[in-house]
Coordinates of C-alpha atoms in Angstrom, one line a residue:
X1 CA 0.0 0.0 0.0
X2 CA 2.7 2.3 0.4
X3 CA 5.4 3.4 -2.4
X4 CA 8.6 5.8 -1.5
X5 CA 11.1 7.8 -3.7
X6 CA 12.4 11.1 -4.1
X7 CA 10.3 14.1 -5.4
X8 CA 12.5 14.2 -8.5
X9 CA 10.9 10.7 -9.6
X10 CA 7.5 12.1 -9.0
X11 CA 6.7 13.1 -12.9
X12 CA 7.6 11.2 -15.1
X13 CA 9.1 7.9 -13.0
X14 CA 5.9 7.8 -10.4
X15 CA 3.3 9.0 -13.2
X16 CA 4.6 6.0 -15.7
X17 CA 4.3 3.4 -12.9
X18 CA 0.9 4.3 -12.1
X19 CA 0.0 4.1 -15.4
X20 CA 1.9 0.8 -16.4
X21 CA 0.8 -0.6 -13.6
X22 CA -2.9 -0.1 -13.6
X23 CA -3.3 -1.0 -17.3
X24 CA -1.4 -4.4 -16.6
X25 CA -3.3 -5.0 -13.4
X26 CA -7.0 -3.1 -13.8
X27 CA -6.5 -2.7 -10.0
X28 CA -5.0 0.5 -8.2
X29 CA -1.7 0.2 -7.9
X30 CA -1.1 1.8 -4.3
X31 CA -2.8 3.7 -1.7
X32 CA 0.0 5.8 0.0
X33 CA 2.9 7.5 -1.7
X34 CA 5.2 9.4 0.0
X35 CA 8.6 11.7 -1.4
X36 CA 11.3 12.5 0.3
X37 CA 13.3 15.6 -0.8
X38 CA 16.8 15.8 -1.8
X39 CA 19.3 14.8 0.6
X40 CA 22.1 17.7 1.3
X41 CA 26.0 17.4 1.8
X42 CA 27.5 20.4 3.4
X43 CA 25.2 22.3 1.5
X44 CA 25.0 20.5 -1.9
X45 CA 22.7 17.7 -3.3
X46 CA 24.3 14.5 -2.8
X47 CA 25.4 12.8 -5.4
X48 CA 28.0 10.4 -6.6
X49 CA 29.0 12.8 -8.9
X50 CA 29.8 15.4 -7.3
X51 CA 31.6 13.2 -4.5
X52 CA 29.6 14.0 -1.5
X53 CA 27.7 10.2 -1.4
X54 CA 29.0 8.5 1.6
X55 CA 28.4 4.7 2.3
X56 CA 27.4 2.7 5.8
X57 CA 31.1 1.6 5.4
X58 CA 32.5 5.0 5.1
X59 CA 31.0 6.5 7.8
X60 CA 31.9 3.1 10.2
X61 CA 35.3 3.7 8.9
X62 CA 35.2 7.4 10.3
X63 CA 34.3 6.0 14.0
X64 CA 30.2 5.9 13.7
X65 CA 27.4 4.0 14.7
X66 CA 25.2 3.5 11.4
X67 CA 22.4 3.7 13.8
X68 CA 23.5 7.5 14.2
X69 CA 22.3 8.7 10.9
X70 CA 19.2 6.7 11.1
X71 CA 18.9 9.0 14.2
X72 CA 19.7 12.1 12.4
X73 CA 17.1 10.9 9.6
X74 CA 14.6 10.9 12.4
X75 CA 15.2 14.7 12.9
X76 CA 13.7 15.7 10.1
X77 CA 10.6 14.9 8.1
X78 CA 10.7 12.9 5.0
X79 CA 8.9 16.1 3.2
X80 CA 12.0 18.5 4.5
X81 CA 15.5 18.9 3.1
X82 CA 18.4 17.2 5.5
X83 CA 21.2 18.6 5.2
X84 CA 24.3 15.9 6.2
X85 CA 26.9 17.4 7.8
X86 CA 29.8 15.4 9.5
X87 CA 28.9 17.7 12.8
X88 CA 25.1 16.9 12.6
X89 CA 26.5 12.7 12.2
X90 CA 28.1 13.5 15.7
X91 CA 25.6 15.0 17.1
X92 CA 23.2 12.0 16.5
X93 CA 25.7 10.2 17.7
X94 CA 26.2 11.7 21.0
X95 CA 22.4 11.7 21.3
X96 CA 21.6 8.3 20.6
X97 CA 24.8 7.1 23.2
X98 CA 22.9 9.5 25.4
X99 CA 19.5 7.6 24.8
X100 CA 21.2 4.2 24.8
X101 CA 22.8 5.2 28.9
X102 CA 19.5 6.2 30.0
X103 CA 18.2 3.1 28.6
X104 CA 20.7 0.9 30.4
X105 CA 19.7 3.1 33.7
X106 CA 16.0 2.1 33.6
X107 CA 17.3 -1.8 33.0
X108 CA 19.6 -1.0 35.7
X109 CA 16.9 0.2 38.1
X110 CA 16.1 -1.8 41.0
X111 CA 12.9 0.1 42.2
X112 CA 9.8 -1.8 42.1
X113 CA 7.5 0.8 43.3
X114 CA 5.3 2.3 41.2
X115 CA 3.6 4.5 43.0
X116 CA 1.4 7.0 41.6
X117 CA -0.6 6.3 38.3
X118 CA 0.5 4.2 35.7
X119 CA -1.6 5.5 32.5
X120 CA 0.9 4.6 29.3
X121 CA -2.3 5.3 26.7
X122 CA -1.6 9.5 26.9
X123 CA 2.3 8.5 26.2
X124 CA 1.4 5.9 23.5
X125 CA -1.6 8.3 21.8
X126 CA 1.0 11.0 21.6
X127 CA 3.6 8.9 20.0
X128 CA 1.2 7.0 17.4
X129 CA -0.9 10.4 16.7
X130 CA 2.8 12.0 15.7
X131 CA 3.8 8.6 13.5
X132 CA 0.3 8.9 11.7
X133 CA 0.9 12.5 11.1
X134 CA 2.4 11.7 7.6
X135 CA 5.2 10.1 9.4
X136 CA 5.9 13.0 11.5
X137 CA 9.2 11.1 13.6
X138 CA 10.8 14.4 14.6
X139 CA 7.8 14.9 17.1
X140 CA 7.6 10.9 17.7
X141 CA 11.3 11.2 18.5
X142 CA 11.0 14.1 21.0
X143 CA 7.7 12.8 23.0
X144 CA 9.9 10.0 23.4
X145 CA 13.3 12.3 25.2
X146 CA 10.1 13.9 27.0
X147 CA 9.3 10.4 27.8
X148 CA 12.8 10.1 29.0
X149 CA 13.2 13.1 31.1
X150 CA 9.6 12.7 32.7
X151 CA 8.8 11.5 36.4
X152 CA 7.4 7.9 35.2
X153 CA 9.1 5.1 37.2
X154 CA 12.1 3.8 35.4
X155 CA 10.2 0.4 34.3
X156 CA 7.1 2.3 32.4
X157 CA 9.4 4.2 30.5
X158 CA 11.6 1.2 29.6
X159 CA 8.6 -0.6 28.3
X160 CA 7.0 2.4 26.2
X161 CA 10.6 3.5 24.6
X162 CA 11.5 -0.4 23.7
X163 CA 7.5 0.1 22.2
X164 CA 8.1 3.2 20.2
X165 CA 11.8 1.8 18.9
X166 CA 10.1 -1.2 17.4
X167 CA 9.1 2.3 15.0
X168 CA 12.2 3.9 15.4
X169 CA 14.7 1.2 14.9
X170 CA 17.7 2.2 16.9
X171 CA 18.3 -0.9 18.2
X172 CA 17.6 -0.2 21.7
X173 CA 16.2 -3.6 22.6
X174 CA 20.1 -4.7 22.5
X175 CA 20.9 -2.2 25.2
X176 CA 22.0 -4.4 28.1

């Protein structure tokens, strides 16, 4: 139901499936599209040929976590220009080590008294209303630092942030 690209496909690449499609099939050929805008460099569309591409491997090779630029993809809406910088890499980084500690701390925690009310549903509306906001994981990804930095008892957090990163995908199930 769903079919991604980039804007630049939209006419005629998009427009020529559609039509391709639905004359083979008779049927629709998807419900949801959604395009992403160009992706930036310093500035610049990146592009092989212009030499600003960089691969998983080149960036591991530099010292960083792939999972940091799916973090810094989550910063910006798939309709929205992100502009790659190596500065913007290591600030995802930073932030998702940050996320991954406080992670570990709510494992960590040895509390088991919950006191006061434990209502996940306004954490979990919040979340799911941002994520079917045409994908809107900038505000997903800050209800869940608010989540973070909130007065919840370590254990309701832990289970609601391992829920939204099931969405996410940083990986933070594999935080010991």
């Amino acid at each position: 139901d769903i079919h991604t690209g980039g804007v630049d496909n939209i006419f005629p690449h998009h427009e020529g499936e559609i039509a391709q499609s639905e004359a083979a099939t008779g049927d629709t050929f998807v419900q949801y599209w959604i395009h992403g805008q160009h992706l930036l460099a310093d500035g610049s569309k990146m592009s092989k040929s212009l030499g600003n591409a960089y691969t998983i491997s080149d960036l591991e090779s530099r010292g960083f976590d792939p999972l940091a630029l799916r973090y810094l993809y989550l910063t910006v809406r798939g309709s929205a220009r992100l502009n790659f910088t190596f500065s913007n890499l290591k600030a995802s980084q930073q932030a998702l080590n940050r996320l991954r500690r406080r992670v570990w701390e709510f494992h960590s925690d040895g509390s088991d008294d919950c006191t006061g009310t434990r209502d996940l549903s306004v954490w979990r509306d919040t979340f799911w209303a941002y994520c079917n906001d045409n994908l809107d994981l900038p505000n997903a990804l800050a209800t869940l630092w608010k989540l973070v930095h909130s007065d919840m008892h370590p254990k309701d957090k832990l289970e609601l942030i391992l829920e939204f990163d099931k969405v996410l995908g940083l990986g933070l199930v594999a935080v010991p």
